[in-house]
Amino acid sequence: MAVDQTVSYQSTDPAAELRVGDQLIEDVRTALSGSLNLRRTALRLLTMIRPRLADWGMVVLPGDRPGSLTLVGGDDAGFHAVISTAAIADHELSRLLRTGGTELRHVMMDADAEVDLGGMIPHPRLAAEAATMRPADLLAVGLTARGATIGALVMIRSEGRGFDARDVTVAERVATSAALALDSARLYEERGRIASVLQSSLRPPTLPDVDGARLAARYRPAAEHLDVGGDFYDVHGRGDDWLLTIGDVSGKGVEAAALTGRTRQSIRTACHFDRRPEIVLGALNTVLFDEHTKDFVTVVCARMRRDADGRFVVDVAAAGHPPPIVLRRDGRVETVGVSGTAVGMVARVEYRPATVALESGDTMLMFTDGVDEATGPDGMYGVDRLLALLPRYAGADPEVLCEAIEQDVLEYLDGRQHDDIALLAVTCGD
């Protein structure tokens, strides 16, 4: 493809610019408004400009990963390709993406058409398609929105139908309208990806395998369309030394979920250095108090270590949280005698642990106040109701126990709104 002229156009007659292509520009603006899917918005733009403005088109967009671009266009509406910005560093397209300008090429076809078109159409399939159009003109316009060039619109008109100055003006106005819609869709998707990553990091973790014990958990956020809330549980450790935690953030919504994430990370960091529950809670209290957060967190920490006889010796400390309940294999229930100030409220707190032993078949249950404070027709569900329920599940698998408690609480609620609900149970024995 021999290039006989490259022209950078500026606006010509302002009055003519306002009149020419007004209908197309308005159609594009209307069609793209409210679209929040980036690739779909680009495809809609290409549909709108063909054939009124161009015979063939391609949109260059930011890729999902840093240093990448997405190419959308061609004859197949479902086609898109991802390329590296490094791969086009020496291409004309790279210069256009830096400057955000407009380039018009009057061309003549020869045997190297596909190679030459690659400077603006850096994908072999798309370049081959463009070459079959026997292009007379190639027009590329930067897509600039909010002061930044986010991509480019590349168009081709076939032999005998070139772009004149008026067409270039229309194309620039179309690009201006489209760029804002494309950038809005880009920002929406980018924020969605960020939210998804953050939400994934806040979701309840997968429980590890612990030799000599079985673990189970249940989690039901108050906002059931979300996967995260203000309650949390976690299990850290290795070998025969594990730290189990469960807690509840006082706030609600996104702010509570963010504090939940910081709390879990602080606990994870602290237990790398010392797994004693009273030390972990003390470190967490210092971190949250120093943040001057308006919310507080209630937590129970239980350090579980296996002895030579296969039992688990459990050291428990609590910070303003309901204490764990031990369900013995024979059906007896015991509440672990621990209490303490919620973390983040005062500068210095001394947490006092208690120790219990779990024999084979014994289960320790940890829960949040979404269980005992669940409000039904007769008031709160209450700890006494929970203590009465547990004996019938003595010796059962912890998964069965957690499921039964959750179901009993939901039945008691009878469709009423509830707080976040979290349960964590550990049973001694494989």
Short mmCIF file of C-alpha atoms in Angstrom, two decimals:
data_model
loop_
_atom_site.label_atom_id
_atom_site.label_comp_id
_atom_site.label_asym_id
_atom_site.label_seq_id
_atom_site.Cartn_x
_atom_site.Cartn_y
_atom_site.Cartn_z
CA MET A 1 0.00 0.00 0.00
CA ALA A 2 1.64 3.22 -1.10
CA VAL A 3 0.74 6.32 0.89
CA ASP A 4 0.58 9.44 -1.24
CA GLN A 5 -0.51 11.84 1.49
CA THR A 6 -0.93 12.04 5.28
CA VAL A 7 -2.94 15.00 6.51
CA SER A 8 -3.65 16.23 10.05
CA TYR A 9 -6.93 18.12 10.03
CA GLN A 10 -8.09 20.92 12.31
CA SER A 11 -11.62 22.33 12.44
CA THR A 12 -12.60 24.23 9.26
CA ASP A 13 -15.73 26.37 9.00
CA PRO A 14 -17.44 26.25 12.45
CA ALA A 15 -20.90 26.78 10.94
CA ALA A 16 -20.42 23.91 8.53
CA GLU A 17 -19.09 21.73 11.34
CA LEU A 18 -22.30 22.26 13.30
CA ARG A 19 -24.51 21.38 10.33
CA VAL A 20 -22.70 18.39 8.81
CA GLY A 21 -23.58 15.00 10.18
CA ASP A 22 -25.75 16.35 12.98
CA GLN A 23 -28.15 13.45 12.67
CA LEU A 24 -25.41 10.82 12.77
CA ILE A 25 -23.78 12.47 15.77
CA GLU A 26 -27.09 12.63 17.61
CA ASP A 27 -27.82 8.99 16.76
CA VAL A 28 -24.42 7.94 18.11
CA ARG A 29 -24.88 9.96 21.29
CA THR A 30 -28.32 8.46 21.89
CA ALA A 31 -27.27 4.89 21.08
CA LEU A 32 -24.25 4.93 23.38
CA SER A 33 -25.77 6.77 26.32
CA GLY A 34 -26.19 4.59 29.37
CA SER A 35 -24.18 1.65 28.00
CA LEU A 36 -21.78 0.39 30.69
CA ASN A 37 -20.23 -2.56 28.88
CA LEU A 38 -17.06 -1.38 27.15
CA ARG A 39 -16.88 -3.89 24.30
CA ARG A 40 -20.61 -3.71 23.65
CA THR A 41 -20.41 0.08 23.49
CA ALA A 42 -17.59 -0.16 20.95
CA LEU A 43 -19.55 -2.61 18.80
CA ARG A 44 -22.59 -0.35 18.93
CA LEU A 45 -20.45 2.57 17.76
CA LEU A 46 -19.17 0.56 14.79
CA THR A 47 -22.73 -0.42 13.87
CA MET A 48 -23.81 3.22 13.95
CA ILE A 49 -21.03 4.54 11.67
CA ARG A 50 -21.32 1.87 8.97
CA PRO A 51 -21.99 2.62 6.21
CA ARG A 52 -22.92 6.25 6.80
CA LEU A 53 -19.43 7.31 7.81
CA ALA A 54 -17.20 4.34 6.89
CA ASP A 55 -17.24 1.00 5.12
CA TRP A 56 -15.09 -0.73 7.76
CA GLY A 57 -14.09 0.19 11.29
CA MET A 58 -12.06 -0.80 14.32
CA VAL A 59 -12.01 0.60 17.85
CA VAL A 60 -8.86 0.50 19.96
CA LEU A 61 -9.56 0.36 23.70
CA PRO A 62 -7.56 0.02 26.92
CA GLY A 63 -6.96 -3.63 27.83
CA ASP A 64 -7.88 -5.29 31.11
CA ARG A 65 -4.21 -5.52 32.09
CA PRO A 66 -1.67 -2.67 32.30
CA GLY A 67 0.28 -2.32 29.06
CA SER A 68 -2.39 -3.94 26.90
CA LEU A 69 -4.91 -2.82 24.29
CA THR A 70 -8.12 -4.42 23.08
CA LEU A 71 -9.00 -4.29 19.38
CA VAL A 72 -12.72 -4.54 18.54
CA GLY A 73 -14.09 -4.51 15.02
CA GLY A 74 -13.96 -6.12 11.62
CA ASP A 75 -16.59 -8.17 9.88
CA ASP A 76 -17.22 -10.49 12.86
CA ALA A 77 -19.17 -8.63 15.54
CA GLY A 78 -17.94 -11.03 18.20
CA PHE A 79 -14.25 -10.66 17.39
CA HIS A 80 -11.84 -8.91 19.70
CA ALA A 81 -8.13 -9.27 20.33
CA VAL A 82 -5.73 -8.18 23.05
CA ILE A 83 -2.29 -6.87 22.11
CA SER A 84 0.63 -5.42 24.04
CA THR A 85 1.37 -1.71 23.81
CA ALA A 86 5.05 -2.69 23.55
CA ALA A 87 4.29 -4.58 20.33
CA ILE A 88 3.14 -1.38 18.60
CA ALA A 89 5.74 0.99 20.05
CA ASP A 90 7.06 1.84 16.57
CA HIS A 91 3.66 1.90 14.85
CA GLU A 92 1.72 4.92 13.68
CA LEU A 93 -1.11 3.82 15.95
CA SER A 94 1.11 4.27 19.01
CA ARG A 95 1.81 7.86 18.00
CA LEU A 96 -1.89 8.55 17.53
CA LEU A 97 -2.66 7.14 20.98
CA ARG A 98 -0.06 9.47 22.48
CA THR A 99 -1.22 12.62 20.69
CA GLY A 100 -4.97 11.97 20.43
CA GLY A 101 -4.97 13.62 17.01
CA THR A 102 -6.49 12.80 13.63
CA GLU A 103 -4.75 11.21 10.68
CA LEU A 104 -6.09 10.80 7.13
CA ARG A 105 -4.26 8.64 4.60
CA HIS A 106 -5.02 8.65 0.89
CA VAL A 107 -3.76 5.26 -0.26
CA MET A 108 -3.18 3.11 -3.31
CA MET A 109 -3.20 -0.68 -3.19
CA ASP A 110 -0.20 -2.87 -3.94
CA ALA A 111 1.07 -6.34 -3.01
CA ASP A 112 2.15 -5.25 0.50
CA ALA A 113 -1.22 -3.81 1.51
CA GLU A 114 -1.70 -5.96 4.62
CA VAL A 115 1.80 -5.23 5.91
CA ASP A 116 1.40 -1.51 5.37
CA LEU A 117 -2.07 -1.41 6.93
CA GLY A 118 -0.55 -3.02 10.00
CA GLY A 119 0.83 0.32 11.09
CA MET A 120 -2.68 1.43 12.04
CA ILE A 121 -4.38 -2.00 12.22
CA PRO A 122 -1.94 -4.14 14.27
CA HIS A 123 -3.64 -7.50 13.90
CA PRO A 124 -3.20 -9.78 10.86
CA ARG A 125 -6.84 -10.84 10.66
CA LEU A 126 -8.14 -7.27 10.83
CA ALA A 127 -5.46 -5.98 8.44
CA ALA A 128 -6.40 -8.68 5.93
CA GLU A 129 -10.08 -7.73 6.18
CA ALA A 130 -9.26 -4.08 5.66
CA ALA A 131 -7.15 -4.89 2.60
CA THR A 132 -10.06 -6.71 0.96
CA MET A 133 -12.02 -3.45 1.13
CA ARG A 134 -9.57 -1.95 -1.40
CA PRO A 135 -9.33 1.13 0.79
CA ALA A 136 -9.13 4.53 -0.80
CA ASP A 137 -8.76 6.36 2.53
CA LEU A 138 -7.89 5.36 6.07
CA LEU A 139 -9.01 7.79 8.77
CA ALA A 140 -7.90 7.39 12.40
CA VAL A 141 -9.24 9.62 15.17
CA GLY A 142 -8.11 9.65 18.78
CA LEU A 143 -10.77 8.96 21.41
CA THR A 144 -10.19 11.58 24.09
CA ALA A 145 -12.31 11.94 27.22
CA ARG A 146 -11.75 13.78 30.48
CA GLY A 147 -8.43 15.10 29.23
CA ALA A 148 -6.89 11.73 28.33
CA THR A 149 -6.73 9.72 25.12
CA ILE A 150 -8.20 6.33 25.92
CA GLY A 151 -8.16 4.80 22.44
CA ALA A 152 -8.76 5.34 18.75
CA LEU A 153 -11.39 4.94 16.07
CA VAL A 154 -9.91 3.62 12.81
CA MET A 155 -12.13 3.76 9.70
CA ILE A 156 -11.78 2.82 6.05
CA ARG A 157 -13.67 3.96 2.98
CA SER A 158 -13.46 1.78 -0.10
CA GLU A 159 -12.13 2.65 -3.53
CA GLY A 160 -14.00 5.59 -5.07
CA ARG A 161 -15.29 6.88 -1.73
CA GLY A 162 -12.72 8.93 0.13
CA PHE A 163 -12.98 11.18 3.20
CA ASP A 164 -13.16 14.92 2.53
CA ALA A 165 -12.62 17.66 5.07
CA ARG A 166 -16.28 17.73 6.02
CA ASP A 167 -16.27 13.97 6.66
CA VAL A 168 -13.21 14.37 8.89
CA THR A 169 -15.04 17.00 10.94
CA VAL A 170 -18.02 14.70 11.36
CA ALA A 171 -15.74 11.81 12.37
CA GLU A 172 -14.05 13.97 15.01
CA ARG A 173 -17.40 14.99 16.47
CA VAL A 174 -18.56 11.37 16.48
CA ALA A 175 -15.33 10.40 18.24
CA THR A 176 -15.85 13.10 20.85
CA SER A 177 -19.33 11.83 21.68
CA ALA A 178 -18.26 8.20 21.62
CA ALA A 179 -15.15 8.76 23.73
CA LEU A 180 -17.12 9.95 26.73
CA ALA A 181 -19.48 6.96 26.57
CA LEU A 182 -16.57 4.54 26.11
CA ASP A 183 -14.66 6.10 29.00
CA SER A 184 -17.71 5.89 31.26
CA ALA A 185 -18.05 2.20 30.40
CA ARG A 186 -14.32 1.71 30.98
CA LEU A 187 -14.46 3.35 34.41
CA TYR A 188 -17.54 1.33 35.35
CA GLU A 189 -15.86 -1.94 34.40
CA GLU A 190 -12.62 -0.94 36.10
CA ARG A 191 -14.44 -0.12 39.32
CA GLY A 192 -16.33 -3.38 39.00
CA ARG A 193 -13.05 -5.30 38.71
CA ILE A 194 -11.64 -3.47 41.73
CA ALA A 195 -14.79 -4.20 43.73
CA SER A 196 -14.65 -7.85 42.67
CA VAL A 197 -11.03 -8.20 43.78
CA LEU A 198 -11.74 -6.51 47.10
CA GLN A 199 -14.88 -8.56 47.63
CA SER A 200 -12.95 -11.74 46.88
CA SER A 201 -10.34 -10.81 49.49
CA LEU A 202 -13.10 -10.22 52.07
CA ARG A 203 -15.09 -13.39 51.46
CA PRO A 204 -14.96 -16.03 54.18
CA PRO A 205 -11.91 -18.22 53.62
CA THR A 206 -11.76 -21.88 52.72
CA LEU A 207 -11.10 -23.85 55.87
CA PRO A 208 -7.79 -25.73 56.03
CA ASP A 209 -7.32 -29.41 56.76
CA VAL A 210 -6.27 -29.93 60.39
CA ASP A 211 -4.87 -33.30 61.41
CA GLY A 212 -6.98 -34.84 64.12
CA ALA A 213 -9.89 -32.42 63.79
CA ARG A 214 -12.84 -31.55 61.56
CA LEU A 215 -13.78 -27.93 60.86
CA ALA A 216 -16.99 -26.42 59.53
CA ALA A 217 -18.40 -22.93 59.15
CA ARG A 218 -21.50 -21.07 58.01
CA TYR A 219 -21.78 -17.46 56.91
CA ARG A 220 -24.94 -15.53 56.02
CA PRO A 221 -24.56 -11.75 55.52
CA ALA A 222 -27.42 -9.45 56.46
CA ALA A 223 -27.48 -8.14 52.87
CA GLU A 224 -27.97 -11.50 51.18
CA HIS A 225 -27.24 -10.15 47.70
CA LEU A 226 -23.67 -9.52 48.90
CA ASP A 227 -20.98 -12.03 49.81
CA VAL A 228 -19.42 -9.87 52.52
CA GLY A 229 -20.49 -8.16 55.70
CA GLY A 230 -19.31 -7.21 59.16
CA ASP A 231 -18.89 -10.74 60.57
CA PHE A 232 -15.82 -12.85 59.89
CA TYR A 233 -14.03 -16.05 60.82
CA ASP A 234 -10.60 -17.37 60.03
CA VAL A 235 -8.21 -20.23 60.81
CA HIS A 236 -4.42 -19.82 60.75
CA GLY A 237 -1.55 -22.12 61.65
CA ARG A 238 0.16 -25.33 60.72
CA GLY A 239 0.92 -28.77 62.08
CA ASP A 240 -0.50 -29.14 65.59
CA ASP A 241 -0.81 -25.42 66.40
CA TRP A 242 -3.80 -23.44 65.08
CA LEU A 243 -5.54 -20.16 65.84
CA LEU A 244 -9.31 -19.96 65.27
CA THR A 245 -10.97 -16.54 65.24
CA ILE A 246 -14.49 -15.25 64.83
CA GLY A 247 -15.64 -11.67 65.16
CA ASP A 248 -18.11 -8.92 64.43
CA VAL A 249 -17.58 -5.30 63.35
CA SER A 250 -19.97 -2.79 64.92
CA GLY A 251 -20.71 -0.86 61.72
CA LYS A 252 -22.66 -1.83 58.63
CA GLY A 253 -22.22 -1.92 54.87
CA VAL A 254 -19.08 -1.22 52.91
CA GLU A 255 -17.30 0.52 55.80
CA ALA A 256 -17.83 -2.51 58.04
CA ALA A 257 -16.57 -4.83 55.30
CA ALA A 258 -13.42 -2.71 54.91
CA LEU A 259 -12.78 -2.80 58.68
CA THR A 260 -13.38 -6.54 58.60
CA GLY A 261 -10.60 -6.87 56.03
CA ARG A 262 -8.17 -4.82 58.11
CA THR A 263 -9.06 -6.81 61.22
CA ARG A 264 -8.48 -10.17 59.54
CA GLN A 265 -5.16 -9.03 58.13
CA SER A 266 -4.01 -7.67 61.52
CA ILE A 267 -4.88 -10.98 63.18
CA ARG A 268 -3.10 -12.93 60.46
CA THR A 269 0.02 -10.80 60.89
CA ALA A 270 -0.02 -10.98 64.70
CA CYS A 271 -0.37 -14.75 64.80
CA HIS A 272 2.75 -15.16 62.66
CA PHE A 273 4.72 -13.90 65.67
CA ASP A 274 2.71 -15.20 68.63
CA ARG A 275 -0.44 -17.35 68.58
CA ARG A 276 -1.39 -16.80 72.20
CA PRO A 277 -4.96 -15.43 72.02
CA GLU A 278 -4.38 -12.73 74.62
CA ILE A 279 -1.35 -11.46 72.68
CA VAL A 280 -3.19 -11.49 69.34
CA LEU A 281 -6.12 -9.56 70.81
CA GLY A 282 -3.79 -7.07 72.47
CA ALA A 283 -1.99 -6.41 69.18
CA LEU A 284 -5.29 -6.05 67.32
CA ASN A 285 -6.59 -3.61 69.94
CA THR A 286 -3.48 -1.45 69.56
CA VAL A 287 -3.73 -1.39 65.77
CA LEU A 288 -7.43 -0.47 65.68
CA PHE A 289 -7.23 2.05 68.51
CA ASP A 290 -4.33 3.83 66.80
CA GLU A 291 -6.45 4.09 63.63
CA HIS A 292 -9.01 6.19 65.57
CA THR A 293 -11.81 4.30 63.89
CA LYS A 294 -15.33 5.18 65.04
CA ASP A 295 -16.28 1.49 65.04
CA PHE A 296 -15.16 -1.31 67.34
CA VAL A 297 -14.74 -5.03 66.82
CA THR A 298 -15.71 -7.97 69.01
CA VAL A 299 -13.54 -11.06 68.63
CA VAL A 300 -12.92 -14.51 70.08
CA CYS A 301 -9.52 -16.14 69.55
CA ALA A 302 -8.86 -19.81 70.30
CA ARG A 303 -5.41 -21.37 70.08
CA MET A 304 -5.77 -25.11 69.49
CA ARG A 305 -2.82 -27.45 70.08
CA ARG A 306 -2.80 -31.23 69.87
CA ASP A 307 -1.18 -33.18 72.68
CA ALA A 308 0.43 -36.61 72.65
CA ASP A 309 -2.88 -38.32 73.50
CA GLY A 310 -4.66 -36.85 70.46
CA ARG A 311 -6.69 -34.36 72.50
CA PHE A 312 -6.76 -30.68 71.66
CA VAL A 313 -5.88 -28.21 74.38
CA VAL A 314 -7.59 -24.92 73.55
CA ASP A 315 -6.65 -21.54 75.02
CA VAL A 316 -9.47 -19.03 74.53
CA ALA A 317 -9.63 -15.25 74.93
CA ALA A 318 -12.56 -12.94 74.13
CA ALA A 319 -12.92 -9.24 73.40
CA GLY A 320 -16.56 -8.21 73.89
CA HIS A 321 -17.79 -11.29 72.02
CA PRO A 322 -20.10 -14.18 72.99
CA PRO A 323 -17.89 -16.94 74.44
CA PRO A 324 -17.57 -20.30 72.70
CA ILE A 325 -19.70 -23.27 73.72
CA VAL A 326 -18.27 -26.77 74.13
CA LEU A 327 -20.58 -29.64 73.21
CA ARG A 328 -19.29 -32.86 74.75
CA ARG A 329 -19.71 -36.16 73.02
CA ASP A 330 -22.15 -37.30 75.75
CA GLY A 331 -24.42 -34.24 75.18
CA ARG A 332 -23.22 -32.01 77.99
CA VAL A 333 -22.78 -28.35 77.08
CA GLU A 334 -20.35 -25.90 78.69
CA THR A 335 -19.83 -22.19 78.07
CA VAL A 336 -16.18 -21.18 78.13
CA GLY A 337 -15.70 -18.57 80.86
CA VAL A 338 -14.00 -15.73 79.01
CA SER A 339 -14.82 -12.06 78.58
CA GLY A 340 -13.06 -8.79 77.80
CA THR A 341 -13.39 -5.32 76.26
CA ALA A 342 -14.07 -5.04 72.52
CA VAL A 343 -10.97 -4.09 70.57
CA GLY A 344 -10.41 -0.54 69.36
CA MET A 345 -12.22 1.20 72.23
CA VAL A 346 -9.47 1.92 74.78
CA ALA A 347 -5.70 2.18 74.43
CA ARG A 348 -4.61 -0.69 76.67
CA VAL A 349 -6.54 -3.84 77.53
CA GLU A 350 -5.36 -7.01 79.27
CA TYR A 351 -7.13 -10.10 77.98
CA ARG A 352 -7.25 -13.15 80.26
CA PRO A 353 -7.45 -16.58 78.57
CA ALA A 354 -9.20 -19.74 79.73
CA THR A 355 -8.24 -23.29 78.80
CA VAL A 356 -10.47 -26.21 77.78
CA ALA A 357 -9.64 -29.68 76.50
CA LEU A 358 -11.42 -31.35 73.61
CA GLU A 359 -11.59 -35.15 73.70
CA SER A 360 -12.51 -37.26 70.69
CA GLY A 361 -16.07 -36.41 69.62
CA ASP A 362 -16.17 -33.10 71.52
CA THR A 363 -17.06 -29.94 69.55
CA MET A 364 -16.32 -26.30 70.24
CA LEU A 365 -18.76 -23.85 68.68
CA MET A 366 -17.94 -20.18 68.03
CA PHE A 367 -20.66 -17.83 66.80
CA THR A 368 -21.55 -14.18 66.31
CA ASP A 369 -24.45 -12.25 67.84
CA GLY A 370 -26.41 -12.70 64.62
CA VAL A 371 -27.34 -16.04 66.20
CA ASP A 372 -28.33 -15.22 69.79
CA GLU A 373 -29.69 -11.74 68.97
CA ALA A 374 -31.79 -12.90 66.01
CA THR A 375 -35.24 -11.40 66.66
CA GLY A 376 -38.36 -13.48 66.08
CA PRO A 377 -41.97 -13.32 67.25
CA ASP A 378 -40.96 -14.05 70.88
CA GLY A 379 -38.05 -11.66 71.10
CA MET A 380 -34.40 -12.63 70.75
CA TYR A 381 -33.32 -16.18 69.91
CA GLY A 382 -31.00 -16.17 72.94
CA VAL A 383 -28.11 -18.30 74.15
CA ASP A 384 -30.44 -20.50 76.25
CA ARG A 385 -32.31 -21.59 73.11
CA LEU A 386 -28.98 -22.42 71.47
CA LEU A 387 -27.82 -24.41 74.53
CA ALA A 388 -31.07 -26.38 74.45
CA LEU A 389 -30.65 -27.20 70.76
CA LEU A 390 -27.08 -28.48 70.91
CA PRO A 391 -27.36 -31.76 72.90
CA ARG A 392 -29.37 -33.49 70.18
CA TYR A 393 -26.35 -33.05 67.86
CA ALA A 394 -23.76 -34.49 70.25
CA GLY A 395 -21.18 -36.48 68.29
CA ALA A 396 -22.47 -35.16 64.94
CA ASP A 397 -20.21 -33.85 62.23
CA PRO A 398 -19.52 -30.10 62.71
CA GLU A 399 -20.99 -29.38 59.27
CA VAL A 400 -24.28 -30.93 60.35
CA LEU A 401 -24.20 -28.93 63.57
CA CYS A 402 -23.61 -25.58 61.83
CA GLU A 403 -26.33 -26.29 59.27
CA ALA A 404 -28.81 -27.20 61.98
CA ILE A 405 -28.13 -24.03 63.97
CA GLU A 406 -28.42 -21.81 60.90
CA GLN A 407 -31.70 -23.45 59.90
CA ASP A 408 -33.13 -23.15 63.42
CA VAL A 409 -32.25 -19.45 63.59
CA LEU A 410 -33.79 -18.77 60.17
CA GLU A 411 -36.98 -20.58 61.14
CA TYR A 412 -37.13 -18.53 64.32
CA LEU A 413 -36.71 -15.30 62.33
CA ASP A 414 -39.70 -16.32 60.20
CA GLY A 415 -38.67 -14.10 57.30
CA ARG A 416 -37.63 -11.09 59.39
CA GLN A 417 -34.48 -9.17 58.68
CA HIS A 418 -31.38 -10.34 60.49
CA ASP A 419 -27.84 -9.30 61.29
CA ASP A 420 -24.81 -11.04 59.78
CA ILE A 421 -24.62 -14.65 60.98
CA ALA A 422 -21.34 -16.55 61.32
CA LEU A 423 -20.64 -19.97 62.84
CA LEU A 424 -17.33 -21.81 63.25
CA ALA A 425 -17.15 -25.29 64.77
CA VAL A 426 -14.27 -27.68 65.41
CA THR A 427 -14.68 -31.33 66.41
CA CYS A 428 -11.85 -33.37 67.89
CA GLY A 429 -11.25 -36.60 65.97
CA ASP A 430 -10.76 -37.53 62.31
#
